[in-house]
Amino acid sequence: MMKTIPGYIGLCLLILAVLTGCTREPQPAEQPVVSEKDSANTITVAIDGSTFLPDATKSIKRDFSEGLTLKKALLNSGLVDFTADGKRIQSVGEVSLDSSLTWAVKLNGKDIEQENWDIELHAKDEVTIYVKAADRGGDGVAYQTTLLKVSGGSIKPNLKRQYAGIYVQECTVRDVLKSSGVVRMSENNKFVVAVENVIPGMNERWVIMVNDKELMENGLDMKLSPRDAIKLELAKVS
């Protein structure tokens, strides 16, 4: 009879181990992980640069609250600035558009007219900001663009802007500067006098670059290619 005791003890230990395994609470790592992005109490604000500004494409999520309007959501995104009258989008990020382009908005895939900025949103709504030609007759056309960048450099570090416009065949650097609306040229159109109403001080000048290469004296006559980037940077004269 004593010989059967070890076997009996082993059987009890085996049963205890099985019961312990069945009743063990799952560890935190085994709990389902709910991503913040899966929360139903958010909205999405996206920028779709498409063929106009492909580098500007991004998407962010923001908390939803009752009474949130489309305009307030755009302002809360930290990406959108409106014109002084509050009727149109002036810029997105650091990018503004010349008269050939305009910012437009879609809500859940449907275009929103500008007078509907006060429309109330719902949780999980998707707001998309995109660029289109100001001339509606060009809808569906794969336009190409030129980009004008303005930088205050170390002299005015807070001055950073970009201006996009539709590329026009055979256009020159001078053409883009004059059409931007932010560059004032000399009477003979050979020199930049001011940019964003900033006139260079003593021992300062506006340096003109195309694709990060500084232009020579006659560089304003340079013909541009689609997606070329012109940069105006305020710099000290050595």
C-alpha positions as semicolon CSV with decimal commas, in nm:
position;residue;x (nm);y (nm);z (nm)
1;M;0,000;0,000;0,000
2;M;0,290;0,236;0,082
3;K;0,430;0,183;-0,270
4;T;0,128;0,355;-0,429
5;I;0,167;0,682;-0,232
6;P;0,432;0,845;-0,461
7;G;0,213;0,780;-0,764
8;Y;-0,089;0,927;-0,586
9;I;0,107;1,239;-0,491
10;G;0,231;1,286;-0,849
11;L;-0,127;1,263;-0,980
12;C;-0,242;1,529;-0,731
13;L;0,040;1,762;-0,833
14;L;-0,052;1,719;-1,200
15;I;-0,420;1,803;-1,135
16;L;-0,319;2,108;-0,927
17;A;-0,097;2,235;-1,207
18;V;-0,378;2,200;-1,463
19;L;-0,628;2,384;-1,239
20;T;-0,378;2,662;-1,170
21;G;-0,319;2,708;-1,543
22;C;-0,691;2,731;-1,614
23;T;-0,760;2,990;-1,347
24;R;-0,452;3,211;-1,400
25;E;-0,548;3,570;-1,488
26;P;-0,413;3,692;-1,823
27;Q;-0,110;3,919;-1,802
28;P;-0,138;4,281;-1,926
29;A;0,047;4,195;-2,245
30;E;-0,226;3,947;-2,329
31;Q;-0,504;4,208;-2,308
32;P;-0,631;4,349;-2,641
33;V;-0,455;4,673;-2,730
34;V;-0,683;4,954;-2,848
35;S;-0,498;5,202;-3,067
36;E;-0,565;5,573;-3,013
37;K;-0,635;5,595;-3,385
38;D;-0,922;5,348;-3,343
39;S;-1,105;5,578;-3,103
40;A;-1,453;5,671;-3,228
41;N;-1,438;6,012;-3,061
42;T;-1,203;6,176;-3,313
43;I;-1,208;6,347;-3,651
44;T;-0,946;6,336;-3,925
45;V;-0,805;6,644;-4,097
46;A;-0,600;6,562;-4,406
47;I;-0,406;6,766;-4,661
48;D;-0,406;6,623;-5,012
49;G;-0,146;6,801;-5,223
50;S;-0,219;6,571;-5,517
51;T;-0,024;6,666;-5,831
52;F;-0,007;7,031;-5,723
53;L;0,182;6,991;-5,396
54;P;0,266;6,621;-5,350
55;D;0,512;6,697;-5,070
56;A;0,240;6,868;-4,864
57;T;0,028;6,555;-4,816
58;K;-0,032;6,463;-4,449
59;S;-0,308;6,353;-4,210
60;I;-0,375;6,424;-3,842
61;K;-0,642;6,324;-3,589
62;R;-0,810;6,559;-3,344
63;D;-1,054;6,501;-3,055
64;F;-1,420;6,549;-3,138
65;S;-1,654;6,751;-2,918
66;E;-2,023;6,836;-2,957
67;G;-2,086;7,158;-3,148
68;L;-1,753;7,140;-3,333
69;T;-1,784;7,325;-3,665
70;L;-1,587;7,269;-3,981
71;K;-1,413;7,606;-3,951
72;K;-1,319;7,549;-3,588
73;A;-1,182;7,204;-3,673
74;L;-0,964;7,355;-3,946
75;L;-0,837;7,626;-3,711
76;N;-0,776;7,374;-3,431
77;S;-0,567;7,162;-3,667
78;G;-0,289;7,419;-3,641
79;L;-0,243;7,396;-4,017
80;V;-0,497;7,640;-4,160
81;D;-0,508;8,020;-4,166
82;F;-0,812;8,205;-4,298
83;T;-0,827;8,539;-4,476
84;A;-0,907;8,848;-4,268
85;D;-1,277;8,827;-4,359
86;G;-1,284;8,460;-4,256
87;K;-1,440;8,345;-4,584
88;R;-1,148;8,174;-4,754
89;I;-0,846;7,966;-4,662
90;Q;-0,538;8,183;-4,699
91;S;-0,268;7,927;-4,631
92;V;-0,213;7,569;-4,519
93;G;0,102;7,512;-4,321
94;E;0,349;7,756;-4,471
95;V;0,201;7,729;-4,820
96;S;-0,009;7,996;-4,992
97;L;-0,141;7,988;-5,348
98;D;-0,125;8,244;-5,625
99;S;-0,439;8,350;-5,814
100;S;-0,421;8,047;-6,046
101;L;-0,493;7,803;-5,761
102;T;-0,733;7,784;-5,468
103;W;-0,776;7,577;-5,149
104;A;-1,088;7,360;-5,139
105;V;-1,238;7,135;-4,870
106;K;-1,421;6,803;-4,875
107;L;-1,621;6,653;-4,589
108;N;-1,641;6,275;-4,607
109;G;-1,555;6,293;-4,977
110;K;-1,807;6,565;-5,071
111;D;-1,709;6,920;-5,167
112;I;-1,807;7,193;-4,919
113;E;-1,896;7,542;-5,037
114;Q;-1,719;7,827;-4,860
115;E;-2,038;7,962;-4,706
116;N;-2,079;7,632;-4,517
117;W;-1,782;7,678;-4,281
118;D;-2,021;7,667;-3,983
119;I;-2,154;7,321;-4,061
120;E;-2,135;7,098;-3,751
121;L;-1,919;6,786;-3,760
122;H;-1,978;6,439;-3,619
123;A;-1,742;6,188;-3,463
124;K;-1,531;5,996;-3,719
125;D;-1,584;6,265;-3,988
126;E;-1,301;6,308;-4,238
127;V;-1,208;6,658;-4,358
128;T;-0,978;6,686;-4,660
129;I;-0,806;7,007;-4,772
130;Y;-0,689;7,000;-5,131
131;V;-0,567;7,227;-5,411
132;K;-0,753;7,288;-5,735
133;A;-0,729;7,526;-6,027
134;A;-0,909;7,857;-5,972
135;D;-1,056;7,815;-6,321
136;R;-1,313;7,538;-6,278
137;G;-1,288;7,467;-6,650
138;G;-0,963;7,289;-6,575
139;D;-1,109;7,026;-6,342
140;G;-0,954;6,687;-6,404
141;V;-0,641;6,830;-6,568
142;A;-0,312;6,707;-6,418
143;Y;-0,154;7,049;-6,367
144;Q;0,210;7,101;-6,280
145;T;0,333;7,373;-6,049
146;T;0,616;7,606;-5,965
147;L;0,703;7,687;-5,604
148;L;0,832;8,013;-5,459
149;K;0,992;7,990;-5,115
150;V;1,058;8,297;-4,900
151;S;1,300;8,286;-4,607
152;G;1,421;8,560;-4,377
153;G;1,733;8,355;-4,304
154;S;1,917;8,438;-3,982
155;I;1,808;8,803;-4,014
156;K;1,432;8,735;-3,991
157;P;1,403;8,368;-3,885
158;N;1,025;8,388;-3,840
159;L;0,973;8,475;-4,206
160;K;0,909;8,143;-4,380
161;R;0,649;8,116;-4,654
162;Q;0,583;7,919;-4,972
163;Y;0,372;8,017;-5,273
164;A;0,253;7,770;-5,533
165;G;0,116;7,842;-5,878
166;I;0,034;7,660;-6,199
167;Y;0,336;7,611;-6,422
168;V;0,316;7,807;-6,746
169;Q;0,527;7,684;-7,035
170;E;0,831;7,900;-7,113
171;C;0,785;8,102;-6,792
172;T;1,093;8,264;-6,640
173;V;1,206;8,331;-6,285
174;R;1,101;8,694;-6,332
175;D;0,752;8,586;-6,441
176;V;0,700;8,384;-6,124
177;L;0,832;8,659;-5,898
178;K;0,605;8,921;-6,054
179;S;0,294;8,700;-6,048
180;S;0,342;8,591;-5,686
181;G;0,195;8,910;-5,546
182;V;0,454;8,927;-5,265
183;V;0,763;9,042;-5,461
184;R;0,821;9,406;-5,557
185;M;1,059;9,453;-5,847
186;S;1,256;9,761;-5,951
187;E;1,112;9,978;-6,230
188;N;1,328;9,804;-6,489
189;N;1,231;9,459;-6,345
190;K;1,597;9,366;-6,298
191;F;1,617;9,368;-5,918
192;V;1,410;9,256;-5,621
193;V;1,326;9,560;-5,409
194;A;1,112;9,398;-5,140
195;V;0,959;9,062;-5,047
196;E;0,658;9,041;-4,814
197;N;0,709;9,420;-4,772
198;V;1,055;9,353;-4,627
199;I;1,318;9,586;-4,774
200;P;1,681;9,479;-4,712
201;G;1,874;9,697;-4,472
202;M;2,233;9,815;-4,499
203;N;2,462;9,527;-4,602
204;E;2,163;9,300;-4,677
205;R;2,008;9,167;-4,997
206;W;1,755;8,920;-5,126
207;V;1,944;8,619;-5,268
208;I;1,762;8,437;-5,551
209;M;1,808;8,062;-5,595
210;V;1,654;7,799;-5,822
211;N;1,661;7,445;-5,687
212;D;1,906;7,565;-5,418
213;K;2,155;7,712;-5,670
214;E;2,214;8,088;-5,658
215;L;2,134;8,275;-5,978
216;M;2,388;8,489;-6,157
217;E;2,325;8,853;-6,248
218;N;2,108;8,772;-6,551
219;G;1,939;8,474;-6,386
220;L;1,593;8,631;-6,385
221;D;1,561;8,539;-6,754
222;M;1,611;8,170;-6,676
223;K;1,328;7,953;-6,809
224;L;1,176;7,717;-6,559
225;S;1,070;7,354;-6,572
226;P;0,766;7,205;-6,394
227;R;0,810;7,176;-6,015
228;D;1,117;7,399;-6,011
229;A;1,154;7,574;-5,676
230;I;1,260;7,938;-5,656
231;K;1,390;8,059;-5,322
232;L;1,432;8,416;-5,199
233;E;1,645;8,440;-4,887
234;L;1,740;8,752;-4,696
235;A;2,115;8,746;-4,640
236;K;2,398;8,970;-4,529
237;V;2,634;9,107;-4,793
238;S;2,989;9,000;-4,717
